XYZ file of N, CA and C in Angstrom:
282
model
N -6.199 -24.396 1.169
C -5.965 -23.292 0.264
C -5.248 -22.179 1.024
N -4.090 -21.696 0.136
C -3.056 -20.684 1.261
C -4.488 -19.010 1.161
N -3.903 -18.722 1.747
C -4.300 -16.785 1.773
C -3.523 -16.212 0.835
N -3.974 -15.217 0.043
C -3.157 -14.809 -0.951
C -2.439 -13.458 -0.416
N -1.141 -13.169 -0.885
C -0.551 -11.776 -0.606
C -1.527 -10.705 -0.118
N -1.155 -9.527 0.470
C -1.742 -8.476 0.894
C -1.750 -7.891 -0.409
N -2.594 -6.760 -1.326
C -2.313 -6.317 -2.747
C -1.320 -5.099 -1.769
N -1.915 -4.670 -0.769
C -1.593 -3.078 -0.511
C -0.516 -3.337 0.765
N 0.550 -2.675 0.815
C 1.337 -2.742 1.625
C 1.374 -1.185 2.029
N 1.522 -0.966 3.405
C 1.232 0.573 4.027
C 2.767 0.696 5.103
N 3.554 1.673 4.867
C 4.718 1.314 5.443
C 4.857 2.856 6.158
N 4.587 3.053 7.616
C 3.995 3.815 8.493
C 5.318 4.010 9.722
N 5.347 5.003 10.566
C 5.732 5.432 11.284
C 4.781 5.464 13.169
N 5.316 4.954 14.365
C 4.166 5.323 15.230
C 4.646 6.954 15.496
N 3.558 7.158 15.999
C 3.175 8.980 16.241
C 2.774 10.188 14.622
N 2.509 9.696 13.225
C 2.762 10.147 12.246
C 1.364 10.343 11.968
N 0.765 11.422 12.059
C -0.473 11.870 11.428
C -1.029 11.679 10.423
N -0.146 11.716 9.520
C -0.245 11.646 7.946
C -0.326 10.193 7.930
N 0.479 9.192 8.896
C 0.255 7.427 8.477
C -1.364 7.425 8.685
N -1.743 8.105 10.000
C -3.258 7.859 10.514
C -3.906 8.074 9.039
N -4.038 8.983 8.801
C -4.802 9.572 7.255
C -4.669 8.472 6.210
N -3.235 7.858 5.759
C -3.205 7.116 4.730
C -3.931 5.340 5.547
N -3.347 5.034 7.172
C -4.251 3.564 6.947
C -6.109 4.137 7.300
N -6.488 5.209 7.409
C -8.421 5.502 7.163
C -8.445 4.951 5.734
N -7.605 5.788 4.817
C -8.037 5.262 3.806
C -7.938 4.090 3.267
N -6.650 3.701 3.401
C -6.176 2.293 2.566
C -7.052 1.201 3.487
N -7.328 1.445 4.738
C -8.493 0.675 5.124
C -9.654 0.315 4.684
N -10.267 1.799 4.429
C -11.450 2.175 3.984
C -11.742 1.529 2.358
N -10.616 1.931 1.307
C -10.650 1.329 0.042
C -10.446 -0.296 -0.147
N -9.741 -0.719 0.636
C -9.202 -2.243 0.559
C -10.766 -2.892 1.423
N -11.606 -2.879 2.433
C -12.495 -2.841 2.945
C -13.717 -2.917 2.091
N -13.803 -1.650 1.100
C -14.365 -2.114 -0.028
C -14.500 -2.639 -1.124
N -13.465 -2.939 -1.284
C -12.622 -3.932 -2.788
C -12.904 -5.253 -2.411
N -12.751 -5.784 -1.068
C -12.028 -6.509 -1.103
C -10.635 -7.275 -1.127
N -9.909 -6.103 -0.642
C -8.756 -6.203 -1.266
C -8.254 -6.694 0.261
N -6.671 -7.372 0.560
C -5.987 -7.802 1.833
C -5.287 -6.347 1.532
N -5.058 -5.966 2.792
C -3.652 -4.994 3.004
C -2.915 -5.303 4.061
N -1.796 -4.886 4.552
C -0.847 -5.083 5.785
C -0.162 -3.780 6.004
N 0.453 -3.878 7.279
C 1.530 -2.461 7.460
C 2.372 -2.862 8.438
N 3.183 -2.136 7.693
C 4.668 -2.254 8.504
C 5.762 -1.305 8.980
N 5.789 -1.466 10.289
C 6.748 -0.188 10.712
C 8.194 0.322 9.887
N 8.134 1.417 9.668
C 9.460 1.443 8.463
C 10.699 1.402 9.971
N 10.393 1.586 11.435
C 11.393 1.720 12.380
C 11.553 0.346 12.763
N 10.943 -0.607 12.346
C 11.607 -2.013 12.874
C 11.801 -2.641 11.843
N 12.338 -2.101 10.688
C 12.717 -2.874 9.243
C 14.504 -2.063 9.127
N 15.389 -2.137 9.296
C 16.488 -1.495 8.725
C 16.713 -0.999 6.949
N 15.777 -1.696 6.155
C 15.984 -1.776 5.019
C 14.926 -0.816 4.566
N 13.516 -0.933 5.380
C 12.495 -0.563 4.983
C 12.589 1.144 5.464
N 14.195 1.561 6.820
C 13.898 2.760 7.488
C 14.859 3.239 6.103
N 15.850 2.288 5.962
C 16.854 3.201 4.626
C 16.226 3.503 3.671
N 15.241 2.555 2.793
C 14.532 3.461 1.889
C 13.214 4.490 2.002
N 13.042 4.238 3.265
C 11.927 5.246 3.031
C 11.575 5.927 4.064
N 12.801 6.380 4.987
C 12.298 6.873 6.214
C 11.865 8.376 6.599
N 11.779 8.911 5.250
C 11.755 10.409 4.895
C 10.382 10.871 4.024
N 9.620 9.640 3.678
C 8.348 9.631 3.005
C 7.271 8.611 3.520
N 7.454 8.227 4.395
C 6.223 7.645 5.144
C 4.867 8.568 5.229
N 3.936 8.330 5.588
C 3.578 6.586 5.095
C 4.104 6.285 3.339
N 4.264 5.035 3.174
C 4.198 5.115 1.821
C 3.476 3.872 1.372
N 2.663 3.903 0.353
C 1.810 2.716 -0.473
C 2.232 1.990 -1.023
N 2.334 0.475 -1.327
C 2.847 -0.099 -1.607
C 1.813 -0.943 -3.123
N 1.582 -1.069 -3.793
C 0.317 -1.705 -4.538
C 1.231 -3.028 -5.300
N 0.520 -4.079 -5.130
C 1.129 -5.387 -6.060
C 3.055 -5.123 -5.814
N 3.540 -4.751 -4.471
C 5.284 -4.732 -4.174
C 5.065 -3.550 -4.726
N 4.663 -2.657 -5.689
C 5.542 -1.717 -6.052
C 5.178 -0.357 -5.539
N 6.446 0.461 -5.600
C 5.437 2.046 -4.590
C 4.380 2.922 -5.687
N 3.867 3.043 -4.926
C 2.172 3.730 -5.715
C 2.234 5.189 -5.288
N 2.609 5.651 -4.049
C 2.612 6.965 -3.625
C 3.103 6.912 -2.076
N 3.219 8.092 -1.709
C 4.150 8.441 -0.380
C 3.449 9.779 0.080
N 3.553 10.100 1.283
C 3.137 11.228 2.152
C 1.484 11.202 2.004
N 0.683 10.726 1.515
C -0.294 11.246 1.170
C -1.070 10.400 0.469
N -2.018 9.323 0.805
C -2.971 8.508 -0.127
C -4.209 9.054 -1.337
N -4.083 8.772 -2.073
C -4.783 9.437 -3.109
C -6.255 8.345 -3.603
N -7.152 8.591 -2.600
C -7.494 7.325 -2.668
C -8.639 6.892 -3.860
N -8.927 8.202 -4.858
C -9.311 7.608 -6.580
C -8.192 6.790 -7.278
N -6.896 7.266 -6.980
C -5.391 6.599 -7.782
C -5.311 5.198 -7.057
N -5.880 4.899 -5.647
C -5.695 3.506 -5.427
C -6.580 2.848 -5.635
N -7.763 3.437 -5.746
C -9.009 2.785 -6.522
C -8.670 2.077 -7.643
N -7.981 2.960 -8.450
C -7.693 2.412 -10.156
C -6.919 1.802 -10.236
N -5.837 1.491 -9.041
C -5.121 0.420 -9.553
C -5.070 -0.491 -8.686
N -5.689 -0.806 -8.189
C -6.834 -2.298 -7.237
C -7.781 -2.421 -8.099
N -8.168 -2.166 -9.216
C -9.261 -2.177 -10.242
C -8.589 -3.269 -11.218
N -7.160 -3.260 -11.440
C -6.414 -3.764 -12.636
C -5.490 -4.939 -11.668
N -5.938 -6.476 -12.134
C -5.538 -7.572 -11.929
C -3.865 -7.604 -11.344
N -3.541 -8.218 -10.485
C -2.131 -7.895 -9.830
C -1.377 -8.496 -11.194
N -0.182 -8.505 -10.910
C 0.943 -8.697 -12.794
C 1.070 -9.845 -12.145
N 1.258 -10.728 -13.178
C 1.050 -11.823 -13.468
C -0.104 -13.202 -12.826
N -1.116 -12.460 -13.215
C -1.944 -12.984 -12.545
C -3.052 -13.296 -14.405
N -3.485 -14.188 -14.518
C -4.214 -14.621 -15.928
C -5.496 -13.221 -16.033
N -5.415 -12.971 -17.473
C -6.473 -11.768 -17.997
C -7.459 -12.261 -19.020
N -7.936 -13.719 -18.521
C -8.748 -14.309 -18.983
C -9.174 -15.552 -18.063
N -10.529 -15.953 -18.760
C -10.596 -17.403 -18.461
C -9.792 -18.338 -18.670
N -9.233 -18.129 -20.145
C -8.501 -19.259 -19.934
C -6.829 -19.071 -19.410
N -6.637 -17.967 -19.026
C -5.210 -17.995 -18.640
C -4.719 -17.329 -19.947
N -4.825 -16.484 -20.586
C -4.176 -16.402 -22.020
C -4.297 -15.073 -21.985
């Protein structure tokens, strides 16, 4: 059986205070969910420094951005609460 995606992607800077603050939390919440997270330097991505090298850390939830500078960590609660997209919202898949 594979490992499933990280839900939370954390896209951080080294020396950035504010990254420290957002992985306590996204640690701390994913830790209690249950949830996988990962992080990734936005300085060893070229793609990842062009889009976002001016709002790090930034959150990533199910690929998409959730928030930047600053983890809000009731707003990532609620949406680690709600099934990743396209994922079945039932037993039977329906």
């Amino acid at each position: 059986m594979s490992t499933p995606e990280p839900r939370v992607t954390l896209v951080t800077r080294e020396g950035c205070h504010l990254c420290t603050s957002a992985r306590e939390t996204v640690a701390r919440v994913c830790a209690d969910l249950g949830v996988g997270w990962r992080e990734l330097d936005v300085d060893g991505d070229l793609d990842l420094l062009g889009r976002w090298s001016e709002e790090v850390p930034v959150t990533l939830v199910d690929g998409r951005q959730h928030d930047f500078w600053r983890v809000d960590e009731t707003r990532l609660r609620a949406a680690l609460a709600t099934p990743p997209r396209g994922e079945a919202s039932g037993p039977t898949g329906r």
